[in-house]
Every structure is written in C-alpha cells, then in structure tokens.
C-alpha cells in the first residue's frame, strides 16, 4: 500500500546506508561496509536471493551471494539488478530475456 508520509525503512536500523537504487518494483540499499540489501518484488530473481525465493520480500534482506565482496554501486532495473564490486567486478541478477544482465542467452 502507498505511504503518504515519510516512513523509516524497517530492517536497516543497524546499517549505515550510503546509497539507494529504486525501480518500480524493488529497491537496493548499500551499506558503508559494502553490503547490499534488497527488498520488493522478486518474480524474476532481481533481489539476488537465489532461485525459489519468495516472490515478494517486504523488508530489506542482505544479499548473501555478495557477502564476500564489497559492493560500491548498484542499479535497479524493472526486473533485474546490477551490483558493482570493488575492483570493477560487475554482478547482475534477474530477468535476462533480452541479455540485459549480460549472461548467455
């Protein structure tokens, strides 16, 4: 449901957020320590929590696959996400129907 007033995002209380990327259906927050947190729609796997995960995640959840790398930037597309790690390594997840994630079709 829509919020007409500013509301604090629950689940990031102990996280110092330095950057946020938001699409129509999901959001990505990056922490000062390089952690990536995602929430929202996950029908195409755009949250990065793995196959068979919930179709919708209502609170920020750390992306476990990226725990061992420091994420410095992120982008949230309609049904895909991109994460730029320290050293220039790019990770993507979600809908790759048109090759937008850079994975082999």
XYZ file of C-alpha atoms in Angstrom:
105
model
C 0.000 0.000 0.000
C 1.128 3.551 -0.641
C 2.585 5.776 2.065
C 1.625 9.459 2.025
C 4.177 10.380 4.714
C 7.862 9.634 5.161
C 8.387 6.337 6.967
C 11.641 4.882 8.220
C 12.626 1.658 6.436
C 12.407 -1.132 8.997
C 15.224 -3.654 8.817
C 18.086 -1.229 8.239
C 18.262 0.128 11.791
C 21.839 -1.019 12.424
C 23.053 -0.391 8.864
C 24.676 2.857 7.751
C 23.170 3.255 4.272
C 25.246 5.254 1.790
C 23.347 4.658 -1.447
C 19.901 3.574 -2.674
C 18.616 2.446 -6.075
C 14.876 2.056 -6.653
C 12.831 0.688 -9.542
C 9.076 0.452 -9.908
C 9.059 -2.896 -8.109
C 12.127 -3.281 -5.886
C 14.860 -1.415 -4.039
C 18.565 -1.842 -3.289
C 20.448 -0.229 -0.406
C 24.221 -0.275 0.012
C 25.943 -0.043 3.367
C 29.121 1.783 4.280
C 30.818 -1.591 4.768
C 29.944 -2.748 1.228
C 26.861 -4.830 1.983
C 23.932 -4.988 -0.442
C 20.346 -5.186 0.844
C 17.297 -5.733 -1.366
C 13.519 -5.854 -0.957
C 10.345 -5.721 -3.014
C 9.197 -7.866 -5.937
C 11.359 -10.872 -6.761
C 9.415 -12.669 -9.507
C 12.446 -12.669 -11.833
C 15.096 -13.106 -9.123
C 16.017 -9.416 -9.242
C 16.659 -9.317 -5.489
C 19.577 -11.736 -5.759
C 18.392 -14.075 -3.016
C 18.534 -17.184 -5.176
C 16.105 -19.381 -7.089
C 12.842 -20.398 -5.476
C 12.988 -17.462 -3.091
C 9.873 -15.529 -2.097
C 8.045 -13.713 -4.900
C 7.989 -10.652 -2.653
C 10.316 -9.626 0.185
C 8.727 -6.986 2.423
C 11.791 -5.962 4.457
C 15.423 -5.388 3.457
C 17.470 -8.583 3.348
C 21.223 -8.811 2.820
C 22.238 -10.449 -0.447
C 24.167 -13.481 0.819
C 25.847 -14.267 -2.519
C 27.655 -10.912 -2.315
C 28.806 -11.120 1.328
C 32.448 -11.789 0.418
C 32.772 -8.774 -1.898
C 32.500 -5.065 -1.214
C 29.691 -3.544 -3.275
C 30.339 0.080 -4.231
C 27.380 0.872 -6.517
C 24.078 -0.643 -7.600
C 21.299 -0.114 -10.116
C 17.720 -1.398 -10.032
C 16.027 -2.066 -13.372
C 12.435 -3.136 -13.843
C 13.106 -6.852 -13.250
C 16.874 -7.006 -12.836
C 19.630 -5.533 -10.666
C 23.317 -4.772 -11.127
C 25.960 -4.575 -8.402
C 29.424 -3.084 -8.942
C 32.026 -4.548 -6.609
C 35.355 -3.125 -5.541
C 37.897 -3.631 -8.308
C 35.337 -3.105 -11.063
C 33.689 -6.546 -10.998
C 30.043 -6.410 -12.115
C 27.375 -8.815 -10.823
C 23.817 -8.969 -12.182
C 20.655 -10.912 -11.367
C 17.066 -11.080 -12.540
C 15.369 -11.151 -15.923
C 17.866 -11.739 -18.726
C 15.316 -12.340 -21.524
C 16.987 -9.759 -23.764
C 20.514 -10.217 -22.474
C 20.272 -7.163 -20.221
C 22.093 -8.972 -17.394
C 24.988 -9.890 -19.655
C 24.518 -13.629 -19.194
C 24.497 -16.034 -22.123
C 21.040 -16.472 -23.637
